[in-house]
Coordinates of C-alpha atoms in Angstrom, one line a residue:
X196 CA 1.2 -43.4 -17.9
X197 CA 0.3 -40.7 -15.5
X198 CA -3.4 -41.5 -15.9
X199 CA -3.0 -45.1 -14.5
X200 CA -5.8 -46.6 -16.5
X201 CA -5.4 -50.3 -16.3
X202 CA -6.9 -51.1 -19.7
X203 CA -4.7 -48.5 -21.4
X204 CA -1.6 -49.7 -19.5
X205 CA -2.3 -53.3 -20.5
X206 CA -2.7 -52.3 -24.1
X207 CA 0.5 -50.2 -24.1
X208 CA 2.4 -53.1 -22.4
X209 CA 1.4 -55.5 -25.2
X210 CA 2.5 -52.9 -27.8
X211 CA 5.8 -52.3 -26.0
X212 CA 6.6 -56.1 -25.7
X213 CA 5.6 -56.7 -29.3
X214 CA 7.7 -53.8 -30.6
X215 CA 10.7 -54.9 -28.5
X216 CA 10.4 -58.4 -29.8
X217 CA 10.7 -57.1 -33.3
X218 CA 14.0 -55.5 -32.2
X219 CA 15.3 -58.8 -30.9
X220 CA 14.5 -58.2 -27.2
X221 CA 12.9 -61.1 -25.3
X222 CA 9.5 -60.8 -23.9
X223 CA 10.8 -61.4 -20.3
X224 CA 13.3 -58.6 -20.7
X225 CA 10.9 -56.1 -22.3
X226 CA 8.2 -56.9 -19.8
X227 CA 10.7 -56.2 -16.9
X228 CA 11.7 -52.9 -18.5
X229 CA 8.0 -51.9 -19.0
X230 CA 7.3 -52.7 -15.3
X231 CA 10.2 -50.5 -14.2
X232 CA 8.9 -47.6 -16.3
X233 CA 5.3 -48.1 -15.0
X234 CA 6.6 -48.2 -11.4
X235 CA 8.6 -45.0 -11.9
X236 CA 5.5 -43.2 -13.3
X237 CA 4.0 -43.6 -9.8
X238 CA 6.5 -41.4 -8.0
X239 CA 9.2 -40.2 -10.4
X240 CA 7.4 -37.0 -11.4
X241 CA 6.9 -35.9 -7.8
X242 CA 10.5 -36.9 -6.9
X243 CA 12.1 -34.9 -9.7
X244 CA 10.0 -31.8 -8.9
X245 CA 10.7 -32.1 -5.2
X246 CA 14.4 -32.1 -5.8
X247 CA 14.2 -29.0 -8.2
X248 CA 11.9 -27.0 -5.8
X249 CA 14.1 -27.9 -2.8
X250 CA 17.1 -26.5 -4.6
X251 CA 15.2 -23.3 -5.5
X252 CA 13.9 -23.0 -1.9
X253 CA 17.4 -23.3 -0.5
X254 CA 18.7 -20.7 -2.9
X255 CA 15.9 -18.2 -2.3
X256 CA 16.0 -18.8 1.5
X257 CA 19.8 -18.1 1.5
X258 CA 19.3 -14.9 -0.5
X259 CA 16.5 -13.7 1.8
X260 CA 18.5 -14.4 4.9
X261 CA 21.8 -12.9 3.7
X262 CA 20.7 -10.3 1.2
X263 CA 17.2 -9.3 2.3
X264 CA 17.1 -5.8 0.7
X265 CA 18.1 -7.1 -2.8
X266 CA 15.9 -10.1 -2.4
X267 CA 12.8 -8.0 -1.6
X268 CA 13.6 -5.5 -4.4
X269 CA 13.9 -8.4 -6.9
X270 CA 10.7 -10.1 -5.7
X271 CA 8.7 -6.8 -6.0
X272 CA 10.2 -6.3 -9.5
X273 CA 8.6 -9.6 -10.7
X274 CA 5.2 -8.2 -9.8
X275 CA 5.7 -4.6 -10.8
X276 CA 2.1 -4.2 -12.2
X277 CA 0.3 -6.3 -9.5
X278 CA -0.5 -3.9 -6.6
X279 CA -2.1 -6.7 -4.5
X280 CA 1.2 -8.7 -4.6
X281 CA 3.2 -5.5 -4.0
X282 CA 1.2 -4.8 -0.9
X283 CA 2.0 -8.3 0.4
X284 CA 5.7 -7.8 -0.3
X285 CA 5.6 -4.4 1.4
X286 CA 4.2 -6.0 4.6
X287 CA 7.0 -8.6 4.4
X288 CA 9.5 -5.7 4.2
X289 CA 8.0 -4.2 7.3
X290 CA 8.1 -7.6 9.2
X291 CA 11.8 -8.1 8.2
X292 CA 12.7 -4.5 8.9
X293 CA 13.7 -3.8 5.3
X294 CA 13.2 0.0 4.7
X295 CA 11.1 0.9 1.6
X296 CA 11.7 4.4 0.3
X297 CA 8.8 6.2 -1.3
X298 CA 9.0 6.9 -5.1
X299 CA 11.0 10.0 -5.9
X300 CA 11.6 11.3 -9.4
X301 CA 15.1 12.4 -8.3
X302 CA 16.2 9.1 -6.9
X303 CA 13.9 6.1 -8.0
X304 CA 14.4 4.0 -11.1
X305 CA 11.6 2.9 -13.4
X306 CA 11.9 -0.6 -11.8
X307 CA 12.5 -1.5 -8.1
X308 CA 16.1 -0.8 -7.1
X309 CA 18.3 -0.7 -4.0
X310 CA 20.0 2.2 -2.3
X311 CA 22.6 2.3 0.4
X312 CA 23.0 5.2 2.9
X313 CA 25.7 4.9 5.5
X314 CA 25.7 1.1 5.2
X315 CA 22.0 0.8 5.5
X316 CA 20.2 -0.7 2.5
X317 CA 16.6 0.2 1.4
X318 CA 14.3 -0.7 -1.4
X319 CA 13.6 2.2 -3.7
X320 CA 10.0 2.1 -4.8
X321 CA 9.7 1.9 -8.5
X322 CA 8.3 4.8 -10.5
X323 CA 6.9 2.3 -12.9
X324 CA 4.8 0.6 -10.2
X325 CA 2.7 3.7 -9.7
X326 CA -0.7 3.3 -11.3
X327 CA -1.3 4.7 -14.8
X328 CA 2.1 6.1 -15.4
X329 CA 3.6 3.5 -17.8
X330 CA 6.9 1.7 -17.4
X331 CA 8.3 3.1 -20.7
X332 CA 7.3 6.6 -19.7
X333 CA 9.2 6.2 -16.4
X334 CA 12.2 4.9 -18.3
X335 CA 12.2 8.1 -20.3
X336 CA 11.9 10.2 -17.1
X337 CA 15.0 8.4 -15.6
X338 CA 16.9 8.8 -18.8
X339 CA 16.2 12.6 -18.8
X340 CA 17.4 12.8 -15.2
X341 CA 20.6 10.8 -15.8
X342 CA 21.4 12.9 -18.9
X343 CA 20.7 16.4 -17.5
X344 CA 21.0 15.9 -13.7
X345 CA 18.5 16.0 -10.9
X346 CA 15.3 18.0 -11.3
X347 CA 15.4 21.3 -9.3
X348 CA 11.7 22.1 -9.2
X349 CA 8.4 21.2 -10.9
X350 CA 9.1 23.6 -13.8
X351 CA 12.5 22.2 -14.5
X352 CA 10.9 18.8 -14.6
X353 CA 8.2 19.9 -17.1
X354 CA 10.8 21.7 -19.3
X355 CA 12.8 18.5 -19.7
X356 CA 10.4 15.6 -20.1
X357 CA 8.4 14.8 -23.2
X358 CA 4.7 15.4 -22.7
X359 CA 4.0 12.5 -25.1
X360 CA 5.5 10.2 -22.5
X361 CA 4.7 11.9 -19.2
X362 CA 1.0 12.9 -19.8
X363 CA -1.5 14.6 -17.4
X364 CA -2.6 11.3 -15.8
X365 CA 1.0 10.3 -15.2
X366 CA 1.8 13.7 -13.7
X367 CA -1.2 13.5 -11.4
X368 CA -0.4 10.1 -10.1
X369 CA 3.3 10.9 -9.6
X370 CA 2.1 13.8 -7.5
X371 CA -0.4 11.7 -5.5
X372 CA 2.3 9.1 -4.8
X373 CA 4.7 11.8 -3.5
X374 CA 7.2 11.4 -6.2
X375 CA 7.7 15.2 -6.4
X376 CA 7.9 15.7 -2.6
X377 CA 11.7 16.2 -2.7
X378 CA 11.2 19.6 -4.3
X379 CA 7.4 20.3 -4.2
X380 CA 5.6 18.9 -1.2
X381 CA 2.1 20.3 -1.9
X382 CA 0.7 17.3 -3.8
X383 CA -2.8 18.8 -4.0
X384 CA -1.5 21.9 -5.8
X385 CA 0.1 19.8 -8.6
X386 CA -3.0 17.5 -9.0
X387 CA -5.6 20.3 -9.1
X388 CA -3.5 22.5 -11.5
X389 CA -2.3 19.6 -13.7
X390 CA -4.0 21.2 -16.8
X391 CA -2.0 24.4 -16.4
X392 CA 1.3 22.5 -15.8
X393 CA 0.8 20.2 -18.8
X394 CA -0.1 23.1 -21.1
X395 CA 3.3 24.7 -20.1
X396 CA 5.1 21.4 -20.6
X397 CA 3.6 21.1 -24.1
X398 CA 4.4 24.7 -25.1
X399 CA 8.0 24.2 -24.0
X400 CA 8.2 20.9 -26.0
X401 CA 6.7 22.6 -29.1
X402 CA 9.2 25.4 -28.9
X403 CA 12.0 22.9 -28.4
X404 CA 10.8 20.9 -31.5
X405 CA 10.6 24.0 -33.7
X406 CA 14.2 25.0 -32.7
X407 CA 13.2 28.6 -32.6
X408 CA 15.5 31.1 -30.9
X409 CA 13.9 33.8 -28.7
X410 CA 13.9 37.3 -30.1
X411 CA 15.6 38.6 -27.0
X412 CA 18.1 35.8 -26.8
X413 CA 18.9 33.4 -24.0
X414 CA 16.6 31.0 -22.3
X415 CA 13.1 32.5 -21.8
X416 CA 11.5 29.4 -20.4
X417 CA 11.6 30.7 -16.8
X418 CA 9.8 33.9 -17.8
X419 CA 6.8 32.0 -19.2
X420 CA 6.4 29.8 -16.2
X421 CA 2.8 29.9 -14.9
X422 CA 2.1 31.0 -11.3
X423 CA 0.4 28.2 -9.3
X424 CA -2.6 29.2 -7.2
X425 CA -2.0 28.7 -3.5
X426 CA -4.1 25.8 -2.0
X427 CA -4.2 24.1 1.3
X428 CA -2.2 20.8 1.0
X429 CA -3.7 17.4 1.6
X430 CA -3.1 16.3 5.2
X431 CA -3.8 13.2 7.3
X432 CA -6.2 10.6 5.9
X433 CA -7.0 12.6 2.8
X434 CA -3.3 12.7 1.8
X435 CA -3.1 8.9 2.4
X436 CA -6.2 8.2 0.5
X437 CA -4.8 10.0 -2.5
X438 CA -1.6 8.0 -2.1
X439 CA -3.6 4.8 -1.9
X440 CA -5.3 5.7 -5.2
X441 CA -1.9 6.1 -7.0
X442 CA 0.1 3.3 -5.3
X443 CA -2.6 0.7 -4.5
X444 CA -1.8 0.5 -0.8
X445 CA -0.8 2.7 2.1
X446 CA 2.9 3.4 1.7
X447 CA 4.0 6.4 3.8
X448 CA 1.6 6.0 6.7
X449 CA -1.8 4.7 7.7
X450 CA -5.1 6.5 8.4
X451 CA -5.4 4.7 11.8
X452 CA -2.0 5.6 13.1
X453 CA -3.1 8.9 14.7
X454 CA -6.0 7.0 16.3
X455 CA -3.8 4.4 17.9
X456 CA -4.1 5.9 21.5
X457 CA -7.9 6.0 21.3
X458 CA -8.0 2.5 19.8
X459 CA -5.8 1.2 22.6
X460 CA -8.3 2.6 25.1
X461 CA -11.0 0.7 23.3
X462 CA -8.8 -2.5 23.7
X463 CA -8.4 -2.9 20.0
X464 CA -5.8 -5.4 18.9
X465 CA -3.9 -4.9 15.6
X466 CA -3.4 -7.8 13.3
X467 CA 0.3 -8.5 13.9
X468 CA -0.4 -9.0 17.6
X469 CA -3.7 -10.7 17.0
X470 CA -2.1 -13.3 14.8
X471 CA 0.5 -14.2 17.4
X472 CA -2.1 -14.4 20.1
X473 CA -4.4 -16.6 18.0
X474 CA -1.5 -19.0 17.4
X475 CA -1.1 -19.3 21.2
X476 CA -4.8 -20.1 21.7
X477 CA -6.7 -16.8 22.0
X478 CA -10.0 -16.9 20.0
X479 CA -11.8 -13.5 20.4
X480 CA -10.6 -10.1 19.4
X481 CA -11.7 -6.5 18.9
X482 CA -9.9 -5.3 15.8
X483 CA -10.0 -2.3 13.5
X484 CA -9.1 -1.5 10.0
X485 CA -9.8 0.3 6.7
X486 CA -11.9 -1.8 4.3
X487 CA -9.7 -2.6 1.2
X488 CA -11.9 -5.1 -0.6
X489 CA -15.2 -6.9 -0.2
X490 CA -15.9 -10.0 -2.2
X491 CA -19.4 -11.5 -1.8
X492 CA -20.2 -15.0 -2.9
X493 CA -23.3 -17.3 -2.7
X494 CA -23.3 -20.5 -0.8
X495 CA -23.6 -23.6 -3.1
X496 CA -26.0 -25.2 -0.6
X497 CA -28.3 -22.4 0.7
X498 CA -27.7 -19.7 -2.0
X499 CA -27.2 -17.1 0.8
X500 CA -24.4 -14.7 0.4
X501 CA -21.3 -14.5 2.6
X502 CA -18.3 -12.2 2.2
X503 CA -14.6 -12.1 2.4
X504 CA -13.5 -8.6 3.6
X505 CA -9.9 -7.4 3.6
X506 CA -9.0 -4.9 6.2
X507 CA -5.8 -2.8 6.6
X508 CA -4.4 -1.6 9.9
X509 CA -1.1 0.0 10.7
X510 CA 0.6 -3.4 11.2
X511 CA -0.6 -5.2 8.1
X512 CA -3.7 -6.6 6.3
X513 CA -6.1 -9.4 7.3
X514 CA -9.0 -11.1 5.7
X515 CA -12.2 -11.7 7.6
X516 CA -15.0 -14.1 6.6
X517 CA -18.5 -12.8 7.3
X518 CA -21.1 -15.6 7.3
X519 CA -24.6 -14.8 5.8
X520 CA -26.3 -13.8 9.1
X521 CA -23.4 -11.5 10.1
X522 CA -23.1 -10.1 6.5
X523 CA -26.8 -9.1 6.5
X524 CA -26.3 -7.3 9.8
X525 CA -23.0 -5.5 8.8
X526 CA -23.3 -5.0 5.0
X527 CA -24.1 -1.3 5.2
X528 CA -21.0 -0.4 7.2
X529 CA -18.6 -2.7 5.3
X530 CA -17.9 -0.2 2.5
X531 CA -14.6 0.0 0.7
X532 CA -12.6 2.8 2.2
X533 CA -14.5 2.9 5.5
X534 CA -12.7 2.7 8.9
X535 CA -14.3 -0.1 10.8
X536 CA -14.1 -1.7 14.3
X537 CA -14.8 -5.4 14.0
X538 CA -15.4 -8.2 16.5
X539 CA -13.8 -11.3 15.3
X540 CA -13.3 -15.0 16.2
X541 CA -9.9 -16.5 15.3
X542 CA -9.1 -20.1 14.5
X543 CA -5.5 -21.3 14.1
X544 CA -4.8 -24.6 12.3
X545 CA -1.8 -25.9 10.4
X546 CA 0.2 -22.8 10.8
X547 CA -2.6 -20.5 9.4
X548 CA -4.8 -18.1 11.3
X549 CA -8.3 -17.4 9.9
X550 CA -10.6 -14.6 11.2
X551 CA -14.4 -14.7 11.2
X552 CA -16.5 -11.5 11.6
X553 CA -19.3 -11.4 14.2
X554 CA -20.1 -7.7 14.2
X555 CA -18.8 -4.4 12.7
X556 CA -19.3 -0.7 13.4
X557 CA -18.0 2.6 11.9
X558 CA -15.0 3.8 13.8
X559 CA -15.9 7.5 13.6
X560 CA -19.1 6.9 15.7
X561 CA -17.2 4.9 18.3
X562 CA -14.0 7.0 18.7
X563 CA -16.0 10.2 18.9
X564 CA -16.2 9.8 22.7
X565 CA -17.3 12.7 24.9
X566 CA -14.8 11.6 27.6
X567 CA -11.9 12.3 25.2
X568 CA -10.0 15.5 25.0
X569 CA -7.1 16.9 23.1
X570 CA -4.3 19.4 24.1
X571 CA -2.6 21.2 21.3
X572 CA 0.9 22.5 22.2
X573 CA 1.8 25.4 19.9
X574 CA 4.8 27.7 19.4
X575 CA 3.7 31.3 20.4
X576 CA 5.7 32.8 17.6
X577 CA 5.3 30.3 14.8
X578 CA 1.5 29.4 15.2
X579 CA -0.9 30.4 12.5
X580 CA -4.3 31.0 14.2
X581 CA -6.2 31.0 10.9
X582 CA -4.8 27.6 9.8
X583 CA -5.7 26.2 13.2
X584 CA -9.2 27.7 13.2
X585 CA -10.0 26.3 9.7
X586 CA -8.9 22.8 10.6
X587 CA -10.9 22.8 13.8
X588 CA -14.0 24.2 12.2
X589 CA -14.2 21.2 9.9
X590 CA -14.2 18.9 12.9
X591 CA -16.8 20.7 15.0
X592 CA -19.3 18.2 16.4
X593 CA -22.9 18.6 17.5
X594 CA -23.4 17.1 20.9
X595 CA -20.9 14.2 21.1
X596 CA -17.2 15.0 20.8
X597 CA -14.2 15.9 22.8
X598 CA -12.9 19.1 24.2
X599 CA -9.8 20.9 22.8
X600 CA -7.3 23.1 24.6
X601 CA -4.4 25.2 23.2
X602 CA -1.2 25.5 25.2
X603 CA 1.5 28.0 24.4
X604 CA 4.8 28.7 26.1
X605 CA 5.3 32.5 26.6
X606 CA 8.9 32.9 27.7
X607 CA 10.2 29.4 28.3
X608 CA 9.1 29.5 31.9
X609 CA 5.3 30.2 31.7
X610 CA 2.5 28.5 29.8
X611 CA -0.9 29.7 29.0
X612 CA -3.8 27.2 28.4
X613 CA -6.9 28.2 26.4
X614 CA -9.9 26.0 26.4
X615 CA -11.8 26.2 23.1
X616 CA -15.6 26.4 23.1
X617 CA -17.7 23.6 21.8
X618 CA -16.8 20.0 21.0
X619 CA -14.9 18.4 18.2
X620 CA -14.6 15.0 16.4
X621 CA -11.2 13.9 17.6
X622 CA -10.6 11.4 14.8
X623 CA -7.6 10.6 12.7
X624 CA -8.5 13.2 10.1
X625 CA -8.4 16.1 12.6
X626 CA -5.2 14.8 14.2
X627 CA -3.5 14.5 10.9
X628 CA -4.6 18.0 9.8
X629 CA -3.5 19.6 13.1
X630 CA 0.0 17.9 12.9
X631 CA 0.6 19.7 9.6
X632 CA -0.6 23.2 10.9
X633 CA 2.2 25.8 11.3
X634 CA 3.4 26.2 14.8
X635 CA 1.9 22.9 16.2
X636 CA 4.6 21.3 18.4
X637 CA 2.7 18.4 20.0
X638 CA -0.7 16.7 20.3
X639 CA -1.5 15.2 23.7
X640 CA -4.6 13.2 24.7
X641 CA -6.3 14.7 27.7

């Protein structure tokens, strides 16, 4: 009946009336009944679904308004393996001021969970949502923790988990995501020496399986623990890029956050503000973001290619359509992972804002402005000159760039300022690296 074919309906009506007549129902009565059914087929399906969806909408709306933390955790749990959906939910959490705690092997569950600290609720990011770790493996990890207590260090972790469940790839991605930060903050050290760590994990598991007792008695696991080679930790954008590879989106920070002052000077508008302005009638914006995805398609009419490019900035994500002419001009700079400044036109209709790209440029060439400068306030006693020097050397610029000064307090009353020779790329990578250097108290734009 849903197809509304007149010939078919007439045929079925005749069958219905004939069949009803054989049951002693008059043709007038059976025809009236068939007409009622036919009329209902025109709107009954939509009406029944509207009622069901309205009830669900009311229930979920009430849960989101009254129990937002639990609601967001449950919603993310439904899309545990879909990082694109999880990224959308994460931005929703930020908009509704629902805290999301980073994954932690000493606190998180395999699935999304809720934690309360001093009456404030937060979503605990699921260990099982980290890429390439496996949900069942994370259930094993949580079971080990609940049975034997919190892990005290990386070796305690390796001595207790089963290497058949938590393999090398799982260990690396747990480290990249920051799941070991509560007791081992150098993520790079764990990733680069994962082979050594897994070899130790497997040897402990083999000894445990053989049930052998040490010749000297007692627990000798600690004596056999390997020494990890010291390495510089990932900092700034590099740390966030590694996190992005493991989680699927930026969770603990954003590569453009440290560039926010410079971007404001360039009159860049982030997407949260741009969306609100577009809804009130503004049409042109200068925006910035890291390219997350680029999907090129061919026009059905002309065959020319256009592209949908997804950008990420510190306030959210936005999709921008680059028509064929603009795509040809900007294709080389629109690489996944690149930090881009983009000129856009915005159109708001039916409660939706759409962005169209007119031009795009690499951020590192635009922010590297000779008029910029950076003042690094350091603690005279706690500063590590070698750590500062190595970080600054990597950002030394030829020609363009900004000047850098070091400022140290000598006795609480006097300050000394030292202007460094040369110029430097004062981008997010340098700022993030300097923030993590021992003794750095404050970074100040000059």
